[in-house]
PDB file of C-alpha atoms in Angstrom:
ATOM      1  CA  GLN A   1       6.848 -13.371 -18.517  1.00 68.00           C
ATOM      2  CA  LYS A   2       6.385  -9.730 -17.486  1.00 79.00           C
ATOM      3  CA  GLU A   3       7.584  -6.553 -19.145  1.00 88.00           C
ATOM      4  CA  VAL A   4      10.080  -5.788 -16.936  1.00 92.00           C
ATOM      5  CA  GLU A   5      11.701  -7.644 -14.379  1.00 92.00           C
ATOM      6  CA  GLN A   6      13.309  -6.408 -10.811  1.00 93.00           C
ATOM      7  CA  ASP A   7      14.289  -9.100  -7.513  1.00 87.00           C
ATOM      8  CA  PRO A   8      11.870  -8.011  -5.448  1.00 84.00           C
ATOM      9  CA  GLY A   9      13.998  -8.171  -2.678  1.00 84.00           C
ATOM     10  CA  PRO A  10      15.113  -8.029   0.475  1.00 91.00           C
ATOM     11  CA  LEU A  11      18.940  -6.244  -0.152  1.00 94.00           C
ATOM     12  CA  SER A  12      20.664  -5.446   3.374  1.00 96.00           C
ATOM     13  CA  VAL A  13      24.298  -3.583   3.214  1.00 97.00           C
ATOM     14  CA  PRO A  14      26.201  -1.730   5.255  1.00 97.00           C
ATOM     15  CA  GLU A  15      26.434   2.145   5.880  1.00 97.00           C
ATOM     16  CA  GLY A  16      28.959   3.328   3.283  1.00 97.00           C
ATOM     17  CA  ALA A  17      28.237   0.282   0.447  1.00 97.00           C
ATOM     18  CA  ILE A  18      27.578   0.348  -2.432  1.00 97.00           C
ATOM     19  CA  VAL A  19      24.766  -1.053  -4.217  1.00 97.00           C
ATOM     20  CA  SER A  20      23.463  -2.353  -6.759  1.00 96.00           C
ATOM     21  CA  LEU A  21      19.909  -2.696  -8.536  1.00 97.00           C
ATOM     22  CA  ASN A  22      18.622  -4.275 -11.647  1.00 96.00           C
ATOM     23  CA  CYS A  23      16.340  -4.526 -14.149  1.00 96.00           C
ATOM     24  CA  THR A  24      15.894  -6.855 -17.547  1.00 96.00           C
ATOM     25  CA  TYR A  25      12.906  -5.788 -19.452  1.00 95.00           C
ATOM     26  CA  SER A  26      11.558  -7.676 -23.001  1.00 93.00           C
ATOM     27  CA  ASN A  27      10.706  -5.088 -25.214  1.00 89.00           C
ATOM     28  CA  SER A  28      12.870  -3.445 -27.407  1.00 89.00           C
ATOM     29  CA  ALA A  29      10.572  -1.024 -27.652  1.00 89.00           C
ATOM     30  CA  PHE A  30      11.581   0.954 -24.312  1.00 90.00           C
ATOM     31  CA  GLN A  31      13.470   4.404 -24.510  1.00 89.00           C
ATOM     32  CA  TYR A  32      13.021   6.161 -21.441  1.00 90.00           C
ATOM     33  CA  PHE A  33      14.637   4.328 -18.347  1.00 93.00           C
ATOM     34  CA  MET A  34      13.787   6.059 -15.452  1.00 94.00           C
ATOM     35  CA  TRP A  35      14.814   4.892 -11.558  1.00 96.00           C
ATOM     36  CA  TYR A  36      12.270   5.819  -8.786  1.00 96.00           C
ATOM     37  CA  ARG A  37      12.809   5.983  -5.046  1.00 97.00           C
ATOM     38  CA  GLN A  38       9.750   5.153  -2.998  1.00 96.00           C
ATOM     39  CA  TYR A  39      10.234   5.453   1.008  1.00 96.00           C
ATOM     40  CA  SER A  40       7.497   3.404   3.458  1.00 92.00           C
ATOM     41  CA  ARG A  41       3.428   4.918   3.180  1.00 90.00           C
ATOM     42  CA  LYS A  42       4.998   8.008   0.080  1.00 93.00           C
ATOM     43  CA  GLY A  43       4.789   7.617  -3.209  1.00 94.00           C
ATOM     44  CA  PRO A  44       7.231   6.746  -5.668  1.00 95.00           C
ATOM     45  CA  GLU A  45       9.675   9.706  -6.412  1.00 94.00           C
ATOM     46  CA  LEU A  46      11.563  10.082  -9.450  1.00 93.00           C
ATOM     47  CA  LEU A  47      15.281   9.742  -8.940  1.00 94.00           C
ATOM     48  CA  MET A  48      17.238   9.221 -11.974  1.00 92.00           C
ATOM     49  CA  TYR A  49      16.636   9.216 -16.165  1.00 89.00           C
ATOM     50  CA  THR A  50      18.144   8.483 -18.974  1.00 88.00           C
ATOM     51  CA  TYR A  51      17.454   8.402 -23.051  1.00 83.00           C
ATOM     52  CA  SER A  52      20.522   6.008 -24.298  1.00 79.00           C
ATOM     53  CA  SER A  53      22.340   3.559 -23.550  1.00 84.00           C
ATOM     54  CA  GLY A  54      25.114   4.397 -21.714  1.00 87.00           C
ATOM     55  CA  ASN A  55      25.809   5.761 -18.003  1.00 90.00           C
ATOM     56  CA  LYS A  56      24.615   8.850 -16.403  1.00 92.00           C
ATOM     57  CA  GLU A  57      25.787   9.926 -12.553  1.00 94.00           C
ATOM     58  CA  ASP A  58      23.858  12.304 -10.570  1.00 94.00           C
ATOM     59  CA  GLY A  59      26.044  12.548  -6.778  1.00 96.00           C
ATOM     60  CA  ARG A  60      26.096   9.217  -5.838  1.00 97.00           C
ATOM     61  CA  PHE A  61      24.190   8.083  -8.061  1.00 97.00           C
ATOM     62  CA  THR A  62      24.887   6.247 -11.551  1.00 96.00           C
ATOM     63  CA  ALA A  63      22.109   4.906 -13.616  1.00 95.00           C
ATOM     64  CA  GLN A  64      23.430   2.329 -16.253  1.00 95.00           C
ATOM     65  CA  VAL A  65      21.378   0.676 -19.823  1.00 95.00           C
ATOM     66  CA  ASP A  66      22.853  -1.703 -22.138  1.00 93.00           C
ATOM     67  CA  LYS A  67      19.947  -1.630 -24.807  1.00 92.00           C
ATOM     68  CA  SER A  68      21.735  -4.942 -26.164  1.00 92.00           C
ATOM     69  CA  SER A  69      21.866  -6.674 -23.461  1.00 93.00           C
ATOM     70  CA  LYS A  70      17.823  -5.294 -22.312  1.00 93.00           C
ATOM     71  CA  TYR A  71      19.346  -4.864 -18.898  1.00 94.00           C
ATOM     72  CA  ILE A  72      18.647  -1.495 -16.238  1.00 96.00           C
ATOM     73  CA  SER A  73      20.755  -0.957 -12.741  1.00 96.00           C
ATOM     74  CA  LEU A  74      20.806   1.859 -10.758  1.00 97.00           C
ATOM     75  CA  PHE A  75      24.269   2.321  -8.114  1.00 97.00           C
ATOM     76  CA  ILE A  76      24.188   4.006  -5.533  1.00 97.00           C
ATOM     77  CA  ARG A  77      28.035   4.964  -3.517  1.00 97.00           C
ATOM     78  CA  ASP A  78      28.136   5.249   0.310  1.00 97.00           C
ATOM     79  CA  SER A  79      24.693   4.325   0.866  1.00 97.00           C
ATOM     80  CA  GLN A  80      23.584   5.962   3.443  1.00 97.00           C
ATOM     81  CA  PRO A  81      20.658   4.940   6.508  1.00 97.00           C
ATOM     82  CA  SER A  82      18.357   7.509   4.612  1.00 96.00           C
ATOM     83  CA  ASP A  83      18.928   5.390   1.404  1.00 97.00           C
ATOM     84  CA  SER A  84      16.618   2.661   2.820  1.00 97.00           C
ATOM     85  CA  ALA A  85      13.351   2.993   0.644  1.00 97.00           C
ATOM     86  CA  SER A  86      12.362   0.696  -2.468  1.00 96.00           C
ATOM     87  CA  TYR A  87      13.452   1.117  -5.613  1.00 97.00           C
ATOM     88  CA  LEU A  88      11.887   0.416  -8.779  1.00 96.00           C
ATOM     89  CA  CYS A  89      12.389   0.701 -12.165  1.00 96.00           C
ATOM     90  CA  ALA A  90       9.907   2.587 -15.166  1.00 94.00           C
ATOM     91  CA  LEU A  91      10.425   2.013 -19.186  1.00 93.00           C
ATOM     92  CA  SER A  92       8.522   3.634 -21.370  1.00 89.00           C
ATOM     93  CA  GLY A  93       8.269   3.299 -24.987  1.00 85.00           C
ATOM     94  CA  ASN A  94       6.790   5.880 -27.393  1.00 77.00           C
ATOM     95  CA  THR A  95       4.131   7.050 -25.101  1.00 78.00           C
ATOM     96  CA  ASP A  96       3.287   8.745 -22.005  1.00 78.00           C
ATOM     97  CA  LYS A  97       2.518   5.288 -20.511  1.00 83.00           C
ATOM     98  CA  LEU A  98       5.187   3.648 -18.098  1.00 88.00           C
ATOM     99  CA  ILE A  99       5.697   0.176 -16.833  1.00 90.00           C
ATOM    100  CA  PHE A 100       6.960  -0.202 -13.433  1.00 92.00           C
ATOM    101  CA  GLY A 101       9.724  -3.227 -12.008  1.00 93.00           C
ATOM    102  CA  THR A 102       8.249  -4.200  -8.591  1.00 92.00           C
ATOM    103  CA  GLY A 103      10.662  -2.675  -6.372  1.00 93.00           C
ATOM    104  CA  THR A 104      13.543  -3.653  -5.015  1.00 95.00           C
ATOM    105  CA  ARG A 105      13.385  -3.035  -1.040  1.00 95.00           C
ATOM    106  CA  LEU A 106      16.855  -1.774   0.192  1.00 97.00           C
ATOM    107  CA  GLN A 107      18.049  -1.453   4.016  1.00 97.00           C
ATOM    108  CA  VAL A 108      20.972   0.091   4.786  1.00 97.00           C
ATOM    109  CA  PHE A 109      21.815  -0.081   8.040  1.00 96.00           C
ATOM    110  CA  PRO A 110      24.522   1.683  10.806  1.00 94.00           C
TER     111      PRO A 110
ATOM    112  CA  ASP B   1       2.498  24.137  -6.439  1.00 65.00           C
ATOM    113  CA  ALA B   2       0.736  21.191  -3.722  1.00 80.00           C
ATOM    114  CA  GLY B   3       1.825  18.421  -5.861  1.00 93.00           C
ATOM    115  CA  VAL B   4      -0.787  16.122  -6.477  1.00 96.00           C
ATOM    116  CA  ILE B   5      -3.240  15.802  -4.010  1.00 97.00           C
ATOM    117  CA  GLN B   6      -5.088  12.898  -3.415  1.00 98.00           C
ATOM    118  CA  SER B   7      -8.263  11.844  -0.978  1.00 97.00           C
ATOM    119  CA  PRO B   8      -9.037  10.295   0.819  1.00 97.00           C
ATOM    120  CA  ARG B   9      -5.589   9.034   2.218  1.00 97.00           C
ATOM    121  CA  HIS B  10      -6.719   5.872   3.832  1.00 97.00           C
ATOM    122  CA  GLU B  11     -10.641   4.106   2.851  1.00 97.00           C
ATOM    123  CA  VAL B  12     -11.681   1.686   4.948  1.00 97.00           C
ATOM    124  CA  THR B  13     -15.345  -0.367   3.636  1.00 97.00           C
ATOM    125  CA  GLU B  14     -17.084  -3.130   3.467  1.00 97.00           C
ATOM    126  CA  MET B  15     -17.536  -5.401   0.607  1.00 97.00           C
ATOM    127  CA  GLY B  16     -20.354  -4.464  -1.957  1.00 97.00           C
ATOM    128  CA  GLN B  17     -20.202  -0.735  -1.255  1.00 97.00           C
ATOM    129  CA  GLU B  18     -19.431   2.356  -3.203  1.00 97.00           C
ATOM    130  CA  VAL B  19     -15.552   3.887  -3.335  1.00 97.00           C
ATOM    131  CA  THR B  20     -15.028   6.812  -4.762  1.00 98.00           C
ATOM    132  CA  LEU B  21     -10.993   7.860  -4.865  1.00 98.00           C
ATOM    133  CA  ARG B  22      -9.608  11.304  -5.410  1.00 98.00           C
ATOM    134  CA  CYS B  23      -6.861  13.187  -7.823  1.00 98.00           C
ATOM    135  CA  LYS B  24      -5.869  16.880  -8.218  1.00 98.00           C
ATOM    136  CA  PRO B  25      -3.073  17.062 -10.641  1.00 97.00           C
ATOM    137  CA  ILE B  26      -0.761  19.502 -10.668  1.00 95.00           C
ATOM    138  CA  SER B  27      -1.135  22.805 -12.375  1.00 94.00           C
ATOM    139  CA  GLY B  28      -0.587  22.646 -16.237  1.00 92.00           C
ATOM    140  CA  HIS B  29      -0.050  19.220 -16.631  1.00 93.00           C
ATOM    141  CA  ASN B  30      -1.462  17.337 -19.464  1.00 92.00           C
ATOM    142  CA  SER B  31      -1.904  13.817 -18.736  1.00 93.00           C
ATOM    143  CA  LEU B  32      -2.809  12.304 -15.798  1.00 96.00           C
ATOM    144  CA  PHE B  33      -2.813   8.634 -14.538  1.00 96.00           C
ATOM    145  CA  TRP B  34      -4.098   6.039 -11.780  1.00 97.00           C
ATOM    146  CA  TYR B  35      -1.724   2.978 -10.814  1.00 96.00           C
ATOM    147  CA  ARG B  36      -2.131   0.562  -7.958  1.00 97.00           C
ATOM    148  CA  GLN B  37       0.169  -0.819  -6.219  1.00 95.00           C
ATOM    149  CA  THR B  38       0.085  -4.493  -4.156  1.00 93.00           C
ATOM    150  CA  MET B  39       2.594  -6.118  -2.681  1.00 87.00           C
ATOM    151  CA  MET B  40       1.838  -8.998  -4.968  1.00 85.00           C
ATOM    152  CA  ARG B  41       1.659  -7.548  -7.813  1.00 87.00           C
ATOM    153  CA  GLY B  42       3.685  -3.913  -7.685  1.00 89.00           C
ATOM    154  CA  LEU B  43       2.385  -0.923  -9.293  1.00 92.00           C
ATOM    155  CA  GLU B  44       0.210  -1.483 -12.527  1.00 92.00           C
ATOM    156  CA  LEU B  45      -1.141   1.101 -14.507  1.00 93.00           C
ATOM    157  CA  LEU B  46      -5.138   1.143 -14.253  1.00 96.00           C
ATOM    158  CA  ILE B  47      -5.263   3.640 -16.971  1.00 96.00           C
ATOM    159  CA  TYR B  48      -3.704   7.497 -18.738  1.00 93.00           C
ATOM    160  CA  PHE B  49      -6.563  10.714 -19.173  1.00 95.00           C
ATOM    161  CA  ASN B  50      -4.189  13.390 -21.883  1.00 93.00           C
ATOM    162  CA  ASN B  51      -5.739  16.421 -22.225  1.00 94.00           C
ATOM    163  CA  ASN B  52      -8.766  15.026 -19.497  1.00 95.00           C
ATOM    164  CA  VAL B  53      -9.986  11.914 -22.833  1.00 96.00           C
ATOM    165  CA  PRO B  54      -8.677   8.610 -21.456  1.00 95.00           C
ATOM    166  CA  ILE B  55      -5.913   7.037 -23.990  1.00 93.00           C
ATOM    167  CA  ASP B  56      -5.399   3.882 -22.058  1.00 92.00           C
ATOM    168  CA  ASP B  57      -7.487   1.953 -19.990  1.00 93.00           C
ATOM    169  CA  SER B  58      -6.922  -1.709 -21.378  1.00 91.00           C
ATOM    170  CA  GLY B  59      -5.320  -2.199 -16.972  1.00 92.00           C
ATOM    171  CA  MET B  60      -8.439  -1.403 -15.316  1.00 94.00           C
ATOM    172  CA  PRO B  61      -9.343  -4.194 -13.914  1.00 87.00           C
ATOM    173  CA  GLU B  62     -13.020  -5.522 -14.878  1.00 84.00           C
ATOM    174  CA  ASP B  63     -16.060  -3.334 -15.324  1.00 90.00           C
ATOM    175  CA  ARG B  64     -16.677  -2.452 -11.445  1.00 95.00           C
ATOM    176  CA  PHE B  65     -13.572  -0.115 -11.769  1.00 97.00           C
ATOM    177  CA  SER B  66     -14.493   3.629 -13.480  1.00 97.00           C
ATOM    178  CA  ALA B  67     -12.341   6.523 -13.722  1.00 98.00           C
ATOM    179  CA  LYS B  68     -13.808  10.074 -15.139  1.00 97.00           C
ATOM    180  CA  MET B  69     -11.935  13.258 -15.688  1.00 97.00           C
ATOM    181  CA  PRO B  70     -14.175  16.013 -16.528  1.00 97.00           C
ATOM    182  CA  ASN B  71     -12.327  18.730 -16.339  1.00 95.00           C
ATOM    183  CA  ALA B  72      -7.817  19.146 -16.090  1.00 95.00           C
ATOM    184  CA  SER B  73      -7.887  19.711 -12.644  1.00 95.00           C
ATOM    185  CA  PHE B  74     -10.465  16.858 -11.342  1.00 96.00           C
ATOM    186  CA  SER B  75     -10.282  13.097 -11.113  1.00 98.00           C
ATOM    187  CA  THR B  76     -12.146  10.377  -9.574  1.00 98.00           C
ATOM    188  CA  LEU B  77     -11.774   6.292  -9.996  1.00 98.00           C
ATOM    189  CA  LYS B  78     -15.067   4.886  -8.868  1.00 98.00           C
ATOM    190  CA  ILE B  79     -14.649   0.843  -7.652  1.00 97.00           C
ATOM    191  CA  GLN B  80     -18.935  -0.607  -7.890  1.00 96.00           C
ATOM    192  CA  PRO B  81     -18.755  -2.954  -6.000  1.00 96.00           C
ATOM    193  CA  SER B  82     -15.624  -3.073  -4.327  1.00 96.00           C
ATOM    194  CA  GLU B  83     -14.411  -6.317  -2.820  1.00 96.00           C
ATOM    195  CA  PRO B  84     -11.585  -7.503  -0.807  1.00 97.00           C
ATOM    196  CA  ARG B  85      -9.156  -7.938  -3.183  1.00 95.00           C
ATOM    197  CA  ASP B  86      -9.512  -4.308  -3.977  1.00 96.00           C
ATOM    198  CA  SER B  87      -7.019  -3.813  -1.057  1.00 97.00           C
ATOM    199  CA  ALA B  88      -4.571  -2.209  -2.162  1.00 97.00           C
ATOM    200  CA  VAL B  89      -2.663   1.174  -2.022  1.00 98.00           C
ATOM    201  CA  TYR B  90      -3.484   3.410  -4.897  1.00 98.00           C
ATOM    202  CA  PHE B  91      -1.505   6.340  -6.729  1.00 98.00           C
ATOM    203  CA  CYS B  92      -2.797   8.830  -8.806  1.00 97.00           C
ATOM    204  CA  ALA B  93       0.151  10.746 -11.455  1.00 96.00           C
ATOM    205  CA  SER B  94       0.306  13.798 -14.202  1.00 95.00           C
ATOM    206  CA  SER B  95       2.778  14.700 -16.195  1.00 92.00           C
ATOM    207  CA  LEU B  96       3.611  17.495 -18.946  1.00 88.00           C
ATOM    208  CA  SER B  97       2.972  14.229 -21.144  1.00 71.00           C
ATOM    209  CA  SER B  98       6.922  13.611 -21.072  1.00 71.00           C
ATOM    210  CA  PRO B  99       8.186  10.339 -19.297  1.00 66.00           C
ATOM    211  CA  ASP B 100      10.643  11.771 -17.316  1.00 70.00           C
ATOM    212  CA  GLY B 101       8.252  13.908 -15.666  1.00 70.00           C
ATOM    213  CA  TYR B 102       5.393  12.048 -13.605  1.00 88.00           C
ATOM    214  CA  THR B 103       4.752  13.277 -10.168  1.00 93.00           C
ATOM    215  CA  PHE B 104       2.925  11.285  -7.895  1.00 95.00           C
ATOM    216  CA  GLY B 105       0.077  11.937  -5.297  1.00 96.00           C
ATOM    217  CA  SER B 106       1.115  10.631  -1.734  1.00 95.00           C
ATOM    218  CA  GLY B 107      -1.663   7.437  -2.741  1.00 97.00           C
ATOM    219  CA  THR B 108      -5.119   6.503  -0.873  1.00 98.00           C
ATOM    220  CA  ARG B 109      -5.276   3.087   0.965  1.00 97.00           C
ATOM    221  CA  LEU B 110      -8.083   1.343   0.570  1.00 98.00           C
ATOM    222  CA  THR B 111      -8.429  -1.816   2.624  1.00 98.00           C
ATOM    223  CA  VAL B 112     -11.986  -3.679   2.142  1.00 97.00           C
ATOM    224  CA  VAL B 113     -13.634  -6.015   4.909  1.00 97.00           C
TER     225      VAL B 113
END
């Protein structure tokens, strides 16, 4: 079993839709939870970072962590064509190294 | 700051040849990471350094892969001999020893024919 599971998609939604992206993990030692966005032929860039269970909001983006279920989510409100990219969850324990999900490819069409 | 700089951007080589990928981390960052990305396996950590010292190389696939960090501003990942299954995008990232501070380079797209 992989440490982090993420549905690769692709996920195709119309502009303005609410998007839900999810990851599950198996190691309860993970303490830091991140979402990265990766545009085609670019490196991943940090989108959201959370430390504890609960919600964190930043503009149209909300990250949610449920440690009891080992489940993390990213919600995108009012999705835009410019949100079309791959979204990768990333988790870390008490070291510097990040374990990434395989990424979900999102396409927002006008 | 110019960010994490990787070279070359693209590399096409024949099976059996030596390949060297290069990375310049962000000045002041003390951790450096090499990742490999493929469609099938996603982003896999190969090796990471802290203060120029290799900390975890458990992701290095086999002895054909080696990585060095001779100083704080330069790292190399070498594959010798290269094989077609090594074809992937190789990313370098650096951070200030904080899990929320990774900055990735633009990657090197390696094709071994």
